[in-house]
Amino acid sequence: MRMLVLAVVVLATLALPSHAWASEVFGVESFDTAVVSNAEGAPATQAGSHPFALTTAIVFNHVVTGEVEGHVRVRTYGDPKDIAVNLEAGMIVDPRATETRCTEAELESGEGPAGCPNGAAVGVFSIYFDGIEVTGEPVYNMAPPVGVPVELGFDAAGIGVIMHVGGRVRTGGDYGLSADISGIPDEHPIYGIKLTLWGDPSASSHDTERGLCAGEEAKQKFKETGMHSSCPVERVAGSFLTLPSSCTSEPMTTSMSVDSWQEPGKPVTPTPAMSPALTGCEKLDFSPRLTVGLIEPEAASAESPTGLSVDLKLPEEESVGGLAEADLKDAVVTLPAGIAVSPSAAGSREACTPAEIALQSADAPSCPDASKVGAAKILTPLLEAPLEGSVYLAQQGANPFGSLLALYVVAEGGGVLIKLAGKVEADPMTGQLTVRLDSNPQLPFSELKLSFFGGARALLVTPPACGSYEAQSALMPWSGTPALAESSTLQIDSGPGGGACPSGRFEPSFMAGTANDGAGQFSSFSLTFSRQDGEQRFGAYTVRLPPGLLAVLRNVTPCPEPQASQGACPQSGQIGTTTLGAGPGPDAVYLPQPGQSPNPVYLTTGYKGAPFGLSIVVPAITGPFDLGTIVVRAAISVDPHTAQLTISSDPLPVILQGIPLDLRTVNVTIDRPGFISNPTNCNPLALSGTISATGGVGADVSSPYGAVNCATLPFRPKITALTHSRPSRAGGVYLHVKIVSGRGQANIAKLKVDLPKQLPSRLQTIQKACLAVTFEANPANCPASSVVGHVTAATPVLGSPLTGPAYLVSHSGAAFPDLEIVLHGEGISLVLDGQTQIRKGITSSTFRAVPDVPISTFDLVLFGGPHSVLAANTSPCKSALDMPAAITGQNGAVIRQTTRIGITGCPPTRPKRKKRVRD
């Protein structure tokens, strides 16, 4: 930012010939500039050098009408009102190049002891009126008014025409310097202006044309005495003019615009003036120094919200005869690995919109305070005080880069306003941040410092482990020479809160349960697990529900693929909601945010081989960020022996679009009415599981659980049975056993049935039982001769009955094969194990571990035919078939009943005839 002085232009001579062809409208007849390296007028072409002089000449449309007493008489076509001259971007005018400055009172007092001091002179000007020519008058470096970075002033002695040239930076454009002359007096028709500024105002070569030695009085004295007056001043090391530090092979360009008092607001813009292209950029030095550090280095804690400073310094060149340091063009700073965007920063954060920053405008930005993430300070040799301002978070997508992350750097002071846009790139795998500030203004600065705020809502988070971390940069100058690589190291030497460095610990908390623990009652269900700062991050989780804690699926329409994976399920499949907490420190951000819709959890069709699944959908929208939609899938498996549900999630997201999520809390609440049903067993149980970390560590977790009031549940199951009347040696006996249980009852836990002695087991069928190893590998591979029956079980949990075969399975060490019932339905498989005993010709089957699942009806049909498991040692019609049973409820209630087996096909019983007694 070598900023600002408005320097207004150049030309060594101004010829004002008669132009009869001049346009008879207000306008500019000629506009010229000259940048010279010495008093002989040689062009200045060395980039970064300090030229001898810069001259600008403007001739307005006019026609010469004659000459009176040596003065040209002209007719003009309007009076200039405001003139703006735009210097080549990178051309610098430094107001510090004089030992003093002139005040407005001194300028208005005219020449003499009360006038402007000689040491404030920086050039000369000439102005041409109709019939009057004022040439060689001094130009002074003024003490500028508030809000103006630099001002020049001159007084056309003798005619009371005082003009000011105000310097400004072209904010919102190329940030070059412009010089404005506003409100030019219109008492005299002006047809030409010439302004020459000196590169070294204190040089002795200007002693005869400086201050009191310039102007009409000095010229008259020279005529009278033949001697030039000398006005030496104290030497000043700095230069007033510096050429740009870029070499583009294109001519330097100076443009202008002017309007008239007759048509204000309608500027005329003549063809820009050209000066020779600059060369020699390879001679310019460029030696910046970068320092990256924590705002509070004494609190260099791992995995903690942090402030960060990025400090870039450039040396100053003070020698008039030397070359300026090349200006910084592009800066690419890669922050240390592990320094990432903190999710906690999104809470209550806003972003600055394009309209609010107004990058292409000279207006001050109106970004909300909640978008402010840091402070900016720029020290420039051109201003006494630093430029200060803020760093703002740019609106996602609606920024000059269309990126997720971008920053605006705003600094102002001394009438200068700088607004820069920086792109922030986050590595999608690691979150490491790279900040790019490209095409920076060609203005000199000695220091640029960006300080990102600390605190719980800091934009950044420190690395998750102690150690040394290196920031790297590539800094490219406008001179086009190779980029300079700079690095800086910061140290993390403690854990969160100043404690011990993280050691890979992973001890998540876990809590789960139902809101209503009444046995057999419907209730909402919730599970929550959390981790602390410094612990490893969440990977995946597996949660095992206690036996009997069931999901009633019949009234839910599972979400199919691909909608389940896309997070686009219909509401009919929603069973609950989820909440995620993310970010380090005490102020984690939670999704959903207040005012947002709950994050839905959907029941899905089969997933990863399990009969059902979950689609957990979280729109990652918080503060000004929209990272898209998180969809976490989970499989719901059913234990084939206990019907116990196990939920196994896919890996939880760790990073989205380069922003580490840093999940702290995960909550899943299943609250669909009539969906979760409590067990009817009130024994102490537990919800257990395993939560894994991204580092591979797994933590076993458990939360106690127990239903209450089981004793109040009714328990009235009923058993009926039926067989046929005509058994055969080849066909055996058919038997149909049915169990019926009403709603709201305790579920069956155990069942023991003794078959009547008249229906013994068939040895030849028992001997054909399936081997246990075959059955356990795949029941379908068992021989057909081992299939002895079929079962249909209806449950209010499912929309369709479970059905399947009944096998005889031989287990090693058991005297008799077990009756194994395999049920299938809606992707679920259940196995009921009935242990068989035969004593004194009576076959008993005992089911010791019946799942805590409500069964409306249970129909077991034992086949007749060649593989019948039962035989008959007499006709069933000849005697009563009684089947004793003991049924134990999950609540401990026991019912003993004897069921008389019904028999179909028996002939009608004929009444016995009474014997006749003969007399």
Coordinates of C-alpha atoms in Angstrom, one line a residue, residues 468-648:
S468 CA 5.4 -28.7 16.6
Y469 CA 3.3 -27.6 13.6
E470 CA 4.6 -25.7 10.6
A471 CA 2.8 -23.1 8.6
Q472 CA 4.0 -22.6 5.0
S473 CA 3.6 -19.8 2.5
A474 CA 4.3 -18.9 -1.1
L475 CA 4.6 -15.2 -1.5
M476 CA 4.8 -13.7 -5.0
P477 CA 5.8 -10.1 -5.9
W478 CA 4.4 -7.9 -8.6
S479 CA 7.8 -7.9 -10.1
G480 CA 7.1 -11.4 -11.5
T481 CA 10.2 -13.0 -9.9
P482 CA 9.8 -16.5 -8.4
A483 CA 7.6 -16.8 -5.4
L484 CA 9.4 -16.8 -2.0
A485 CA 8.7 -19.7 0.3
E486 CA 8.4 -18.8 4.0
S487 CA 7.6 -21.0 7.0
S488 CA 6.7 -20.5 10.6
T489 CA 6.3 -22.9 13.5
L490 CA 4.0 -23.0 16.4
Q491 CA 4.0 -25.3 19.4
I492 CA 1.2 -27.2 21.1
D493 CA 2.4 -28.3 24.6
S494 CA -0.7 -29.1 26.6
G495 CA -4.1 -30.8 26.4
P496 CA -7.5 -29.1 26.5
G497 CA -7.8 -26.7 29.4
G498 CA -4.1 -26.8 30.0
G499 CA -4.0 -30.4 31.2
A500 CA -1.9 -33.2 30.0
C501 CA -1.3 -33.8 26.3
P502 CA -3.9 -36.1 24.7
S503 CA -2.8 -39.8 25.0
G504 CA -5.4 -41.5 22.8
R505 CA -7.9 -41.9 25.6
F506 CA -11.4 -42.9 24.6
E507 CA -13.9 -43.2 27.4
P508 CA -17.3 -42.1 26.0
S509 CA -20.3 -41.7 28.3
F510 CA -23.4 -43.7 27.4
M511 CA -27.0 -43.5 28.5
A512 CA -30.1 -45.2 27.1
G513 CA -33.6 -46.1 28.1
T514 CA -37.3 -45.6 27.7
A515 CA -39.3 -42.8 29.1
N516 CA -42.1 -45.1 30.3
D517 CA -40.8 -48.3 31.9
G518 CA -44.1 -49.9 32.5
A519 CA -44.0 -53.6 31.5
G520 CA -45.5 -54.3 28.1
Q521 CA -46.3 -50.6 27.6
F522 CA -45.4 -48.4 24.6
S523 CA -42.8 -45.8 25.2
S524 CA -40.3 -43.5 23.5
F525 CA -36.7 -44.7 23.5
S526 CA -33.5 -42.6 23.6
L527 CA -29.8 -43.3 23.6
T528 CA -27.1 -40.7 24.0
F529 CA -23.3 -41.0 23.9
S530 CA -20.7 -38.3 24.3
R531 CA -17.0 -37.7 24.4
Q532 CA -14.8 -35.0 26.0
D533 CA -12.2 -32.7 24.5
G534 CA -8.9 -34.6 24.0
E535 CA -10.5 -38.0 23.5
Q536 CA -10.4 -39.8 20.2
R537 CA -13.2 -39.1 17.8
F538 CA -16.3 -41.2 17.2
G539 CA -16.1 -43.9 14.6
A540 CA -19.2 -46.2 14.7
Y541 CA -21.5 -47.7 17.3
T542 CA -23.3 -50.9 18.0
V543 CA -26.1 -51.0 20.5
R544 CA -27.8 -54.1 21.8
L545 CA -31.3 -53.6 23.2
P546 CA -32.3 -55.8 26.1
P547 CA -34.5 -58.9 25.2
G548 CA -38.1 -57.9 25.0
L549 CA -37.6 -54.2 24.1
L550 CA -39.2 -54.5 20.7
A551 CA -40.2 -52.4 17.7
V552 CA -43.7 -52.8 16.5
L553 CA -43.2 -52.8 12.7
R554 CA -46.6 -53.6 11.4
N555 CA -47.8 -49.9 11.3
V556 CA -44.6 -48.5 9.7
T557 CA -43.8 -48.5 6.0
P558 CA -40.0 -49.1 5.8
C559 CA -38.2 -46.7 3.4
P560 CA -36.8 -48.5 0.4
E561 CA -33.6 -47.9 -1.6
P562 CA -32.4 -45.7 -3.0
Q563 CA -34.4 -43.2 -1.0
A564 CA -32.9 -44.5 2.2
S565 CA -29.3 -43.9 1.2
Q566 CA -30.3 -40.5 -0.3
G567 CA -32.0 -39.3 2.9
A568 CA -35.2 -38.8 0.9
C569 CA -37.6 -41.1 2.8
P570 CA -41.3 -40.4 3.1
Q571 CA -42.7 -39.3 6.4
S572 CA -44.6 -42.7 6.7
G573 CA -41.2 -44.3 7.5
Q574 CA -40.2 -41.8 10.2
I575 CA -39.8 -43.3 13.6
G576 CA -37.8 -40.7 15.5
T577 CA -35.3 -37.9 15.5
T578 CA -31.6 -37.3 16.2
T579 CA -29.5 -34.5 17.6
L580 CA -25.8 -34.0 17.0
G581 CA -23.4 -31.9 19.1
A582 CA -20.2 -30.8 17.4
G583 CA -17.2 -28.7 18.1
P584 CA -14.6 -28.2 20.8
G585 CA -14.8 -26.2 24.0
P586 CA -17.8 -25.4 26.2
D587 CA -20.0 -24.1 23.4
A588 CA -20.6 -27.0 21.0
V589 CA -23.0 -26.3 18.2
Y590 CA -26.1 -28.5 18.0
L591 CA -28.0 -29.8 15.0
P592 CA -30.8 -29.0 14.5
Q593 CA -30.4 -25.4 15.4
P594 CA -33.3 -23.5 17.1
G595 CA -36.1 -22.9 14.6
Q596 CA -35.0 -25.8 12.3
S597 CA -37.1 -28.9 11.8
P598 CA -36.1 -32.0 13.7
N599 CA -33.6 -34.3 12.1
P600 CA -35.6 -37.4 11.1
V601 CA -34.7 -41.1 11.7
Y602 CA -36.4 -43.5 9.3
L603 CA -37.0 -47.2 9.4
T604 CA -35.7 -48.8 6.2
T605 CA -35.9 -52.0 4.4
G606 CA -33.1 -54.6 4.8
Y607 CA -29.6 -53.2 5.1
K608 CA -26.2 -55.0 4.9
G609 CA -27.9 -58.4 5.3
A610 CA -30.0 -57.3 8.3
P611 CA -33.8 -57.4 7.9
F612 CA -34.2 -53.7 8.6
G613 CA -32.2 -50.6 8.8
L614 CA -32.1 -47.0 9.8
S615 CA -31.6 -43.9 7.7
I616 CA -30.5 -41.1 10.0
V617 CA -30.8 -37.8 8.2
V618 CA -29.1 -34.6 9.5
P619 CA -29.1 -31.4 7.3
A620 CA -25.7 -29.9 8.3
I621 CA -27.0 -26.3 8.4
T622 CA -25.7 -24.1 11.2
G623 CA -25.0 -20.4 11.3
P624 CA -24.0 -19.3 7.9
F625 CA -22.8 -22.8 6.7
D626 CA -24.7 -25.4 4.7
L627 CA -22.5 -28.4 4.4
G628 CA -25.1 -30.6 2.8
T629 CA -27.0 -33.5 4.3
I630 CA -25.5 -36.1 6.5
V631 CA -27.0 -39.6 6.0
V632 CA -25.9 -42.2 8.4
R633 CA -27.1 -45.7 7.8
A634 CA -27.4 -48.4 10.4
A635 CA -28.4 -52.1 10.3
I636 CA -31.0 -53.6 12.6
S637 CA -30.4 -57.3 13.2
V638 CA -32.6 -59.7 15.2
D639 CA -31.1 -62.4 17.3
P640 CA -32.5 -65.7 16.1
H641 CA -32.8 -67.1 19.6
T642 CA -33.8 -64.2 21.7
A643 CA -35.3 -61.8 19.2
Q644 CA -33.0 -59.2 20.7
L645 CA -32.5 -56.1 18.5
T646 CA -28.9 -54.9 17.6
I647 CA -28.3 -51.6 15.9
S648 CA -25.0 -51.3 14.1

